[in-house]
mmCIF file of C-alpha atoms and ligand atoms in Angstrom:
data_model
loop_
_atom_site.group_PDB
_atom_site.id
_atom_site.type_symbol
_atom_site.label_atom_id
_atom_site.label_comp_id
_atom_site.label_asym_id
_atom_site.label_seq_id
_atom_site.Cartn_x
_atom_site.Cartn_y
_atom_site.Cartn_z
ATOM 1 C CA MET A 1 -0.045 0.025 -0.033
ATOM 2 C CA ILE A 2 1.188 3.523 -0.356
ATOM 3 C CA VAL A 3 0.208 5.855 2.075
ATOM 4 C CA VAL A 4 -0.046 9.484 0.765
ATOM 5 C CA LEU A 5 0.456 12.315 3.362
ATOM 6 C CA THR A 6 -1.301 15.609 3.337
ATOM 7 C CA PRO A 7 0.864 18.513 1.726
ATOM 8 C CA HIS A 8 4.054 19.794 3.824
ATOM 9 C CA PRO A 9 3.664 17.138 6.715
ATOM 10 C CA SER A 10 5.779 17.873 9.784
ATOM 11 C CA THR A 11 8.614 15.510 10.579
ATOM 12 C CA SER A 12 6.708 14.184 13.566
ATOM 13 C CA ASP A 13 3.649 13.562 11.393
ATOM 14 C CA VAL A 14 5.897 11.404 9.037
ATOM 15 C CA ARG A 15 7.388 9.461 11.985
ATOM 16 C CA TYR A 16 4.130 8.990 13.506
ATOM 17 C CA VAL A 17 2.797 7.450 10.147
ATOM 18 C CA GLU A 18 5.824 5.178 9.816
ATOM 19 C CA ARG A 19 5.286 3.897 13.325
ATOM 20 C CA ARG A 20 1.740 3.034 12.765
ATOM 21 C CA VAL A 21 2.888 1.298 9.634
ATOM 22 C CA ARG A 22 5.358 -0.843 11.468
ATOM 23 C CA GLU A 23 2.892 -1.488 14.221
ATOM 24 C CA LEU A 24 0.479 -2.999 11.663
ATOM 25 C CA GLY A 25 3.289 -5.347 10.580
ATOM 26 C CA TYR A 26 4.670 -3.457 7.378
ATOM 27 C CA LYS A 27 7.962 -2.123 6.592
ATOM 28 C CA PRO A 28 7.677 1.654 5.826
ATOM 29 C CA HIS A 29 9.866 3.283 3.013
ATOM 30 C CA THR A 30 9.505 7.051 3.072
ATOM 31 C CA ILE A 31 10.017 9.332 -0.062
ATOM 32 C CA ARG A 32 9.926 12.944 1.050
ATOM 33 C CA GLY A 33 9.372 15.837 -1.714
ATOM 34 C CA ALA A 34 9.284 19.465 -1.447
ATOM 35 C CA VAL A 35 5.396 19.174 -0.957
ATOM 36 C CA ARG A 36 4.371 15.804 -0.940
ATOM 37 C CA THR A 37 5.624 12.809 1.126
ATOM 38 C CA ILE A 38 4.469 9.240 0.612
ATOM 39 C CA VAL A 39 5.197 6.100 2.669
ATOM 40 C CA ALA A 40 5.330 2.869 0.737
ATOM 41 C CA ALA A 41 4.429 -0.091 3.140
ATOM 42 C CA VAL A 42 5.916 -3.239 2.243
ATOM 43 C CA GLY A 43 4.339 -6.496 3.288
ATOM 44 C CA ASP A 44 1.764 -9.024 2.386
ATOM 45 C CA GLU A 45 -1.649 -7.334 2.657
ATOM 46 C CA THR A 46 -3.633 -10.661 2.604
ATOM 47 C CA LYS A 47 -1.854 -11.913 5.641
ATOM 48 C CA ARG A 48 -1.960 -8.688 7.830
ATOM 49 C CA GLN A 49 -4.423 -6.216 8.784
ATOM 50 C CA THR A 50 -5.185 -3.699 6.281
ATOM 51 C CA LEU A 51 -3.682 -0.266 6.267
ATOM 52 C CA GLU A 52 -6.801 1.288 5.157
ATOM 53 C CA VAL A 53 -7.419 2.375 8.629
ATOM 54 C CA LEU A 54 -4.495 4.888 8.492
ATOM 55 C CA ALA A 55 -6.755 6.965 6.073
ATOM 56 C CA THR A 56 -8.600 8.207 9.273
ATOM 57 C CA LEU A 57 -5.422 10.070 10.401
ATOM 58 C CA PRO A 58 -5.625 13.817 9.950
ATOM 59 C CA MET A 59 -2.084 13.837 8.369
ATOM 60 C CA VAL A 60 -2.979 11.127 5.593
ATOM 61 C CA GLU A 61 -4.707 12.090 2.514
ATOM 62 C CA LYS A 62 -5.352 8.702 1.094
ATOM 63 C CA VAL A 63 -4.241 5.133 0.999
ATOM 64 C CA ILE A 64 -3.723 3.375 -2.189
ATOM 65 C CA PRO A 65 -3.571 -0.478 -2.598
ATOM 66 C CA ILE A 66 -1.069 -1.940 -4.903
ATOM 67 C CA GLN A 67 -1.497 -5.529 -4.397
ATOM 68 C CA LYS A 68 -4.441 -7.375 -6.074
ATOM 69 C CA ARG A 69 -7.063 -8.409 -3.529
ATOM 70 C CA TYR A 70 -7.355 -12.099 -5.220
ATOM 71 C CA ARG A 71 -4.205 -14.267 -5.074
ATOM 72 C CA LEU A 72 -5.018 -17.906 -5.742
ATOM 73 C CA VAL A 73 -7.114 -17.285 -8.942
ATOM 74 C CA SER A 74 -4.624 -14.377 -9.936
ATOM 75 C CA ARG A 75 -2.207 -15.151 -13.077
ATOM 76 C CA GLU A 76 0.325 -13.140 -11.256
ATOM 77 C CA VAL A 77 0.603 -15.714 -8.462
ATOM 78 C CA GLU A 78 -0.014 -18.877 -10.752
ATOM 79 C CA PRO A 79 0.604 -18.010 -14.484
ATOM 80 C CA GLN A 80 -0.820 -21.513 -15.745
ATOM 81 C CA THR A 81 -4.532 -21.643 -16.532
ATOM 82 C CA TYR A 82 -6.017 -24.123 -14.306
ATOM 83 C CA ARG A 83 -7.747 -27.167 -16.212
ATOM 84 C CA VAL A 84 -11.036 -28.018 -14.902
ATOM 85 C CA ARG A 85 -11.985 -31.724 -15.407
ATOM 86 C CA VAL A 86 -15.413 -33.076 -15.499
ATOM 87 C CA GLY A 87 -14.959 -36.824 -16.389
ATOM 88 C CA SER A 88 -13.439 -36.638 -19.795
ATOM 89 C CA VAL A 89 -14.129 -33.027 -20.422
ATOM 90 C CA VAL A 90 -11.302 -30.799 -19.760
ATOM 91 C CA MET A 91 -12.067 -26.991 -19.796
ATOM 92 C CA GLY A 92 -9.252 -24.536 -20.054
ATOM 93 C CA GLY A 93 -7.139 -26.517 -22.493
ATOM 94 C CA PRO A 94 -7.189 -26.186 -26.265
ATOM 95 C CA ALA A 95 -10.596 -27.911 -26.624
ATOM 96 C CA PHE A 96 -13.761 -25.560 -26.807
ATOM 97 C CA HIS A 97 -16.717 -26.830 -24.865
ATOM 98 C CA VAL A 98 -20.297 -25.949 -25.436
ATOM 99 C CA ILE A 99 -22.644 -26.498 -22.595
ATOM 100 C CA ALA A 100 -26.301 -26.488 -23.816
ATOM 101 C CA GLY A 101 -29.696 -27.387 -22.842
ATOM 102 C CA PRO A 102 -32.962 -25.767 -21.505
ATOM 103 C CA CYS A 103 -33.365 -22.998 -18.863
ATOM 104 C CA SER A 104 -35.428 -25.295 -16.792
ATOM 105 C CA VAL A 105 -35.806 -29.011 -16.316
ATOM 106 C CA GLU A 106 -39.741 -29.502 -17.355
ATOM 107 C CA SER A 107 -40.261 -33.046 -18.173
ATOM 108 C CA GLU A 108 -38.095 -36.294 -18.765
ATOM 109 C CA ARG A 109 -39.398 -36.251 -22.442
ATOM 110 C CA GLN A 110 -38.333 -32.626 -22.838
ATOM 111 C CA ILE A 111 -34.731 -33.068 -21.263
ATOM 112 C CA LEU A 112 -34.092 -36.283 -23.178
ATOM 113 C CA SER A 113 -35.043 -34.835 -26.528
ATOM 114 C CA THR A 114 -32.937 -31.762 -26.087
ATOM 115 C CA ALA A 115 -30.115 -33.535 -24.584
ATOM 116 C CA ARG A 116 -29.904 -35.837 -27.676
ATOM 117 C CA ALA A 117 -30.054 -33.017 -30.045
ATOM 118 C CA VAL A 118 -27.308 -30.925 -28.456
ATOM 119 C CA ARG A 119 -25.209 -34.020 -28.206
ATOM 120 C CA ALA A 120 -25.687 -34.700 -31.832
ATOM 121 C CA ALA A 121 -24.754 -31.116 -32.625
ATOM 122 C CA GLY A 122 -21.585 -31.169 -30.643
ATOM 123 C CA ALA A 123 -22.301 -30.071 -27.235
ATOM 124 C CA THR A 124 -20.113 -31.996 -24.502
ATOM 125 C CA LEU A 125 -22.317 -31.010 -21.308
ATOM 126 C CA LEU A 126 -26.008 -30.546 -20.502
ATOM 127 C CA ARG A 127 -27.565 -27.841 -18.580
ATOM 128 C CA GLY A 128 -30.912 -27.616 -17.035
ATOM 129 C CA GLY A 129 -32.121 -25.971 -13.930
ATOM 130 C CA ALA A 130 -34.062 -28.103 -11.297
ATOM 131 C CA PHE A 131 -33.945 -24.999 -8.913
ATOM 132 C CA LYS A 132 -34.556 -21.680 -10.395
ATOM 133 C CA PRO A 133 -33.936 -18.435 -8.853
ATOM 134 C CA ARG A 134 -36.860 -16.342 -10.429
ATOM 135 C CA THR A 135 -37.218 -12.451 -10.107
ATOM 136 C CA SER A 136 -41.107 -13.015 -9.569
ATOM 137 C CA PRO A 137 -42.186 -15.374 -6.701
ATOM 138 C CA TYR A 138 -45.159 -16.133 -9.093
ATOM 139 C CA ASP A 139 -43.028 -17.389 -11.974
ATOM 140 C CA PHE A 140 -42.119 -21.134 -12.277
ATOM 141 C CA GLN A 141 -39.604 -21.999 -9.623
ATOM 142 C CA GLY A 142 -38.452 -25.332 -11.069
ATOM 143 C CA LEU A 143 -39.194 -29.020 -10.412
ATOM 144 C CA GLY A 144 -36.744 -29.378 -7.486
ATOM 145 C CA GLY A 145 -35.937 -32.964 -6.567
ATOM 146 C CA ALA A 146 -38.169 -34.326 -9.276
ATOM 147 C CA GLY A 147 -36.073 -32.246 -11.812
ATOM 148 C CA LEU A 148 -33.004 -33.819 -10.280
ATOM 149 C CA ARG A 149 -34.365 -37.367 -10.659
ATOM 150 C CA ILE A 150 -35.230 -36.465 -14.549
ATOM 151 C CA LEU A 151 -31.729 -35.230 -14.923
ATOM 152 C CA ARG A 152 -30.119 -38.301 -13.438
ATOM 153 C CA ARG A 153 -32.027 -40.649 -15.825
ATOM 154 C CA VAL A 154 -31.032 -38.345 -18.814
ATOM 155 C CA LYS A 155 -27.412 -38.402 -17.774
ATOM 156 C CA GLU A 156 -27.583 -42.271 -17.662
ATOM 157 C CA GLU A 157 -29.306 -42.402 -21.026
ATOM 158 C CA THR A 158 -26.871 -40.018 -22.972
ATOM 159 C CA GLY A 159 -23.715 -39.852 -20.862
ATOM 160 C CA LEU A 160 -23.688 -36.127 -20.977
ATOM 161 C CA PRO A 161 -22.258 -34.572 -17.639
ATOM 162 C CA ILE A 162 -24.878 -32.432 -16.105
ATOM 163 C CA VAL A 163 -24.470 -28.622 -15.200
ATOM 164 C CA SER A 164 -27.228 -27.546 -12.669
ATOM 165 C CA GLU A 165 -27.750 -24.398 -10.518
ATOM 166 C CA ALA A 166 -27.666 -24.297 -6.688
ATOM 167 C CA VAL A 167 -29.768 -21.749 -5.282
ATOM 168 C CA ASN A 168 -29.274 -22.358 -1.515
ATOM 169 C CA GLU A 169 -26.997 -24.424 0.767
ATOM 170 C CA LYS A 170 -29.603 -26.959 2.010
ATOM 171 C CA ASP A 171 -30.215 -28.418 -1.716
ATOM 172 C CA LEU A 172 -26.409 -28.839 -2.368
ATOM 173 C CA ASP A 173 -26.208 -32.376 -1.199
ATOM 174 C CA SER A 174 -28.969 -33.725 -3.438
ATOM 175 C CA LEU A 175 -27.929 -31.472 -6.060
ATOM 176 C CA ILE A 176 -24.522 -32.984 -6.179
ATOM 177 C CA GLU A 177 -25.875 -36.597 -6.240
ATOM 178 C CA VAL A 178 -26.683 -35.597 -10.029
ATOM 179 C CA ALA A 179 -24.934 -32.446 -11.018
ATOM 180 C CA ASP A 180 -21.351 -33.059 -12.240
ATOM 181 C CA VAL A 181 -20.831 -29.149 -12.208
ATOM 182 C CA ILE A 182 -22.581 -26.822 -9.732
ATOM 183 C CA GLN A 183 -23.684 -23.582 -11.438
ATOM 184 C CA ILE A 184 -23.726 -20.561 -9.031
ATOM 185 C CA GLY A 185 -26.058 -18.025 -10.923
ATOM 186 C CA ALA A 186 -25.818 -14.220 -11.288
ATOM 187 C CA ARG A 187 -28.085 -13.598 -8.449
ATOM 188 C CA ASN A 188 -26.038 -15.743 -5.860
ATOM 189 C CA ALA A 189 -22.629 -14.576 -7.284
ATOM 190 C CA MET A 190 -21.849 -12.690 -3.955
ATOM 191 C CA ASN A 191 -23.501 -15.134 -1.560
ATOM 192 C CA TYR A 192 -20.515 -15.984 0.163
ATOM 193 C CA SER A 193 -21.757 -18.726 2.533
ATOM 194 C CA LEU A 194 -23.162 -20.558 -0.593
ATOM 195 C CA LEU A 195 -19.880 -20.205 -2.456
ATOM 196 C CA GLU A 196 -18.039 -21.645 0.640
ATOM 197 C CA ALA A 197 -20.474 -24.548 0.840
ATOM 198 C CA ALA A 198 -20.324 -25.095 -2.964
ATOM 199 C CA ALA A 199 -16.355 -25.220 -2.618
ATOM 200 C CA ARG A 200 -16.710 -27.662 0.300
ATOM 201 C CA THR A 201 -18.420 -30.280 -2.064
ATOM 202 C CA GLY A 202 -15.145 -30.307 -4.267
ATOM 203 C CA ARG A 203 -17.381 -30.494 -7.271
ATOM 204 C CA PRO A 204 -16.503 -28.103 -10.231
ATOM 205 C CA VAL A 205 -18.136 -24.779 -10.016
ATOM 206 C CA ILE A 206 -19.286 -22.617 -13.022
ATOM 207 C CA LEU A 207 -19.330 -19.028 -11.380
ATOM 208 C CA LYS A 208 -21.759 -16.683 -13.275
ATOM 209 C CA ARG A 209 -20.735 -12.920 -13.060
ATOM 210 C CA GLY A 210 -23.355 -11.013 -10.806
ATOM 211 C CA MET A 211 -25.338 -8.596 -13.054
ATOM 212 C CA ALA A 212 -23.955 -5.654 -11.137
ATOM 213 C CA GLN A 213 -20.408 -7.196 -10.246
ATOM 214 C CA THR A 214 -17.105 -5.591 -11.210
ATOM 215 C CA ILE A 215 -14.620 -7.755 -12.561
ATOM 216 C CA GLU A 216 -12.685 -7.563 -9.266
ATOM 217 C CA GLU A 217 -15.821 -8.551 -7.239
ATOM 218 C CA TRP A 218 -16.192 -11.461 -9.670
ATOM 219 C CA LEU A 219 -12.759 -12.626 -9.451
ATOM 220 C CA LEU A 220 -13.026 -12.201 -5.428
ATOM 221 C CA SER A 221 -15.982 -14.581 -5.398
ATOM 222 C CA ALA A 222 -13.793 -16.971 -7.404
ATOM 223 C CA GLU A 223 -11.226 -16.442 -4.674
ATOM 224 C CA TYR A 224 -13.788 -17.677 -1.982
ATOM 225 C CA LEU A 225 -14.121 -20.872 -3.779
ATOM 226 C CA ALA A 226 -10.245 -21.329 -4.415
ATOM 227 C CA LYS A 227 -9.589 -20.202 -0.773
ATOM 228 C CA ASN A 228 -11.930 -22.831 0.415
ATOM 229 C CA GLY A 229 -10.145 -25.551 -1.281
ATOM 230 C CA ASN A 230 -11.674 -25.707 -4.699
ATOM 231 C CA HIS A 231 -9.812 -24.460 -7.652
ATOM 232 C CA GLN A 232 -12.129 -26.334 -10.029
ATOM 233 C CA VAL A 233 -13.733 -23.015 -10.987
ATOM 234 C CA ILE A 234 -15.110 -21.784 -14.593
ATOM 235 C CA LEU A 235 -15.943 -18.030 -14.822
ATOM 236 C CA CYS A 236 -18.868 -17.378 -16.875
ATOM 237 C CA GLU A 237 -19.617 -13.955 -18.440
ATOM 238 C CA ARG A 238 -23.538 -13.614 -18.821
ATOM 239 C CA GLY A 239 -23.876 -9.913 -19.246
ATOM 240 C CA ILE A 240 -24.320 -7.050 -16.944
ATOM 241 C CA ARG A 241 -27.159 -4.623 -16.091
ATOM 242 C CA THR A 242 -26.733 -1.386 -18.136
ATOM 243 C CA PHE A 243 -29.020 1.294 -19.311
ATOM 244 C CA GLU A 244 -29.628 -0.445 -22.626
ATOM 245 C CA ARG A 245 -33.107 -1.981 -22.858
ATOM 246 C CA ALA A 246 -32.885 -3.608 -26.483
ATOM 247 C CA THR A 247 -30.974 -6.420 -24.803
ATOM 248 C CA ARG A 248 -31.986 -8.174 -21.539
ATOM 249 C CA ASN A 249 -28.363 -7.492 -20.404
ATOM 250 C CA THR A 250 -25.169 -6.180 -21.967
ATOM 251 C CA LEU A 251 -22.639 -8.768 -22.933
ATOM 252 C CA ASP A 252 -19.255 -7.431 -21.594
ATOM 253 C CA LEU A 253 -16.667 -9.192 -23.767
ATOM 254 C CA SER A 254 -13.963 -7.081 -22.499
ATOM 255 C CA ALA A 255 -14.573 -8.841 -19.161
ATOM 256 C CA VAL A 256 -13.764 -12.162 -21.004
ATOM 257 C CA VAL A 257 -10.494 -10.630 -22.372
ATOM 258 C CA LEU A 258 -9.568 -9.192 -18.821
ATOM 259 C CA ALA A 259 -10.710 -12.168 -16.756
ATOM 260 C CA LYS A 260 -8.462 -14.258 -18.939
ATOM 261 C CA LEU A 261 -5.495 -11.786 -18.554
ATOM 262 C CA GLU A 262 -5.982 -11.448 -14.792
ATOM 263 C CA SER A 263 -7.029 -14.916 -13.701
ATOM 264 C CA ASN A 264 -5.768 -18.499 -14.158
ATOM 265 C CA LEU A 265 -9.329 -19.831 -14.564
ATOM 266 C CA PRO A 266 -11.233 -21.034 -17.611
ATOM 267 C CA VAL A 267 -13.738 -18.393 -18.922
ATOM 268 C CA ILE A 268 -16.970 -19.210 -20.660
ATOM 269 C CA VAL A 269 -19.582 -16.937 -22.156
ATOM 270 C CA ASP A 270 -23.313 -17.326 -21.796
ATOM 271 C CA PRO A 271 -24.966 -15.261 -24.667
ATOM 272 C CA SER A 272 -28.430 -16.482 -23.951
ATOM 273 C CA HIS A 273 -28.848 -14.517 -20.729
ATOM 274 C CA ALA A 274 -26.568 -11.664 -22.025
ATOM 275 C CA ALA A 275 -28.838 -11.095 -24.996
ATOM 276 C CA GLY A 276 -32.299 -12.222 -23.821
ATOM 277 C CA ARG A 277 -33.282 -12.819 -27.337
ATOM 278 C CA HIS A 278 -32.653 -15.951 -29.588
ATOM 279 C CA ASP A 279 -31.646 -13.802 -32.686
ATOM 280 C CA LEU A 280 -28.430 -12.487 -31.219
ATOM 281 C CA VAL A 281 -27.192 -15.696 -29.641
ATOM 282 C CA ALA A 282 -25.178 -17.106 -32.848
ATOM 283 C CA ALA A 283 -23.349 -13.986 -33.399
ATOM 284 C CA LEU A 284 -22.343 -13.281 -29.903
ATOM 285 C CA SER A 285 -21.152 -16.858 -29.659
ATOM 286 C CA ASN A 286 -18.897 -16.293 -32.603
ATOM 287 C CA ALA A 287 -17.668 -12.899 -30.907
ATOM 288 C CA ALA A 288 -17.035 -14.938 -27.847
ATOM 289 C CA VAL A 289 -14.600 -17.293 -29.583
ATOM 290 C CA ALA A 290 -12.791 -14.412 -30.965
ATOM 291 C CA ALA A 291 -12.588 -12.854 -27.544
ATOM 292 C CA GLY A 292 -10.781 -15.972 -26.300
ATOM 293 C CA ALA A 293 -13.406 -17.688 -24.356
ATOM 294 C CA ASP A 294 -12.756 -21.356 -23.459
ATOM 295 C CA GLY A 295 -16.631 -22.301 -23.916
ATOM 296 C CA LEU A 296 -20.086 -21.431 -24.158
ATOM 297 C CA MET A 297 -23.317 -22.209 -22.274
ATOM 298 C CA ILE A 298 -26.275 -21.675 -24.424
ATOM 299 C CA GLU A 299 -30.117 -22.331 -23.787
ATOM 300 C CA VAL A 300 -31.896 -24.641 -26.083
ATOM 301 C CA HIS A 301 -35.387 -25.913 -25.960
ATOM 302 C CA GLU A 302 -37.257 -28.279 -28.181
ATOM 303 C CA HIS A 303 -40.288 -25.570 -28.230
ATOM 304 C CA PRO A 304 -39.087 -22.299 -27.029
ATOM 305 C CA GLU A 305 -42.624 -20.934 -27.267
ATOM 306 C CA GLN A 306 -43.837 -23.372 -24.548
ATOM 307 C CA ALA A 307 -40.846 -23.144 -22.340
ATOM 308 C CA ALA A 308 -41.532 -22.499 -18.671
ATOM 309 C CA SER A 309 -38.738 -20.020 -18.268
ATOM 310 C CA ASP A 310 -36.640 -17.643 -20.718
ATOM 311 C CA GLY A 311 -38.474 -18.663 -23.723
ATOM 312 C CA SER A 312 -37.490 -15.687 -25.826
ATOM 313 C CA GLN A 313 -33.690 -16.478 -25.605
ATOM 314 C CA GLN A 314 -33.785 -20.330 -25.987
ATOM 315 C CA LEU A 315 -32.750 -21.687 -29.484
ATOM 316 C CA THR A 316 -34.638 -24.497 -31.189
ATOM 317 C CA HIS A 317 -32.780 -27.630 -31.806
ATOM 318 C CA GLU A 318 -32.276 -26.601 -35.398
ATOM 319 C CA ALA A 319 -31.056 -23.213 -34.621
ATOM 320 C CA PHE A 320 -28.533 -24.711 -32.139
ATOM 321 C CA ARG A 321 -27.236 -27.011 -34.930
ATOM 322 C CA ARG A 322 -26.704 -24.143 -37.146
ATOM 323 C CA LEU A 323 -24.861 -22.221 -34.509
ATOM 324 C CA MET A 324 -22.500 -25.080 -34.031
ATOM 325 C CA GLN A 325 -21.981 -25.168 -37.747
ATOM 326 C CA GLY A 326 -21.325 -21.577 -37.976
ATOM 327 C CA LEU A 327 -18.986 -21.507 -35.112
ATOM 328 C CA GLN A 328 -16.432 -23.946 -36.716
ATOM 329 C CA PRO A 329 -14.456 -21.379 -38.874
ATOM 330 C CA PHE A 330 -14.218 -19.067 -35.779
ATOM 331 C CA LEU A 331 -12.960 -22.125 -33.785
ATOM 332 C CA ARG A 332 -10.542 -22.798 -36.376
ATOM 333 C CA ALA A 333 -9.320 -19.312 -36.663
ATOM 334 C CA ALA A 334 -8.843 -19.192 -32.904
ATOM 335 C CA GLY A 335 -6.852 -22.532 -33.200
ATOM 336 C CA ARG A 336 -9.318 -24.346 -30.771
ATOM 337 C CA THR A 337 -9.991 -27.917 -31.183
ATOM 338 C CA LYS A 338 -13.084 -29.839 -31.221
ATOM 339 C CA PRO A 339 -13.552 -31.833 -28.064
ATOM 340 C CA PRO A 340 -14.254 -35.651 -28.194
ATOM 341 C CA ALA A 341 -17.709 -36.881 -27.238
ATOM 342 C CA PRO A 342 -17.784 -37.214 -23.502
ATOM 343 C CA ARG A 343 -17.583 -40.428 -21.632
ATOM 344 C CA ARG A 344 -19.922 -41.087 -18.731
ATOM 345 C CA VAL A 345 -19.084 -39.644 -15.391
ATOM 346 C CA LEU A 346 -19.166 -41.877 -12.357
ATOM 347 C CA HIS A 347 -18.378 -39.996 -9.154
ATOM 348 C CA ARG A 348 -16.221 -42.636 -7.599
ATOM 349 C CA GLY A 349 -13.601 -41.940 -10.038
ATOM 350 C CA LYS A 350 -14.649 -44.522 -12.743
ATOM 351 C CA THR A 351 -15.843 -43.697 -16.340
ATOM 352 C CA ARG A 352 -17.594 -45.619 -18.814
ATOM 353 C CA ARG A 353 -18.544 -45.026 -22.390
HETATM 354 C C1 PEP B 401 -29.779 -19.581 -15.833
HETATM 355 O O1 PEP B 401 -28.577 -20.193 -16.277
HETATM 356 O O2 PEP B 401 -30.929 -20.162 -16.181
HETATM 357 C C2 PEP B 401 -29.771 -18.453 -15.066
HETATM 358 C C3 PEP B 401 -30.861 -18.099 -14.207
HETATM 359 O O3 PEP B 401 -28.757 -17.568 -15.326
HETATM 360 P P1 PEP B 401 -28.362 -16.397 -14.597
HETATM 361 O O4 PEP B 401 -27.881 -16.600 -13.171
HETATM 362 O O5 PEP B 401 -27.113 -15.984 -15.382
HETATM 363 O O6 PEP B 401 -29.322 -15.271 -14.650
HETATM 364 MN MN1 MN B 402 -32.336 -19.110 -18.059
#
C-alpha cells in the first residue's frame, strides 16, 4: 500500500505514520518531496491487517492499494491456466466446450429430446435448472427434487455430464448426487456462504458474473471458492445490467479478455442470458470465440414458445445445430480444437462409455 500524506507534513507527522505502519506489521519506506511525502508500506496485505485504517489519520490524504486483492485465482501468483476436469471433459485446455440445454427441467421427455439434439450437434455438457432463482415469486420455480431425478435418468441415457444451479445451501447435497458441475447463478454470485458450501463439495463450479458485479468482485467471488479448497472453477460472463433495454443485459466481452488476462481460470460466455433474445445468440457466440473464451453456455429448447422460463432467448434444436456449424470457422481461426464426445462420469472416479 502507498500512504499519501497531506501536503507539507511535519517530521513528527511522518514519524508517526511510519510507526503506525510498523505496528501494523509492514516495513515503511518514505519518500519526501518538497510538497508531497509518501510512505510505501511493504508487506503481504492478505496476511496482515489492512492499512486502510490509516486513512482516518488527519495527516493522511489517502491510502492506495497496490497488491491485487485476489491471489489464488490470479495469474500473477499462478501463471498457468487451471484445467477443470469433468470426467473426460477438460475445460481450460485447447478444446472448446459448449454447454447446452434448456433453462429449466420441465419433463423427462423434454430433457431427453434436447439432450440428444445438443449432443448430436457437438455439445459436451448438458445444462438444465431443477432449482430456479426467479425474479418474480409467481413464476415457475423449477421442479426441485423431481427435476434432479429426471436429470439423473437423462445423464444415464445420454452420458452427458450435467450442469445445474444451486440456489441455496440446503439443496447442495441432493444437487451433487446428480450435477457434475454446480452452477452459481448471477443472483448468488456474491452469496459467500453458498460459495463456501459449494467449494466444500469439491465439485467443479461454474461461477456466473453477478449482474452488477465489477470484474474485481467477480474474481474475489472465485477467490472464495479457491480459498475454500476448490480451484475447479469456471468463470462465466452472462451480461451485466446497463441502461440498454434492447437486450436483457449487455454482454461484456472486455470482461472475458480481462478475466483471461488477470485470472488463471477458464472463462466461458453465456450469450443467452446476456442477449435475452434468440436472434443474437449465434453472432455473440462467434464473438465470444474471437474474444478468447474457453467455451459457451447456451439455452436450447425443443419448443421455446412453450418453455416454462426464458422462452424468448432459447434456441430451437435446429437453430442450435446451425450455431454449432457457424462456429467452426471461428474455432479454427482461434486455434481451438473440437472436443471428443464425453464419456460417462461416475463420481467414484470410474468412467464408462
Ligand atoms: C440460468 O442459467 O438459467 C440463469 C438463471 O442464469 P443467470 O444466473 O445468469 O441469470
Ligand atoms: Mn435461464
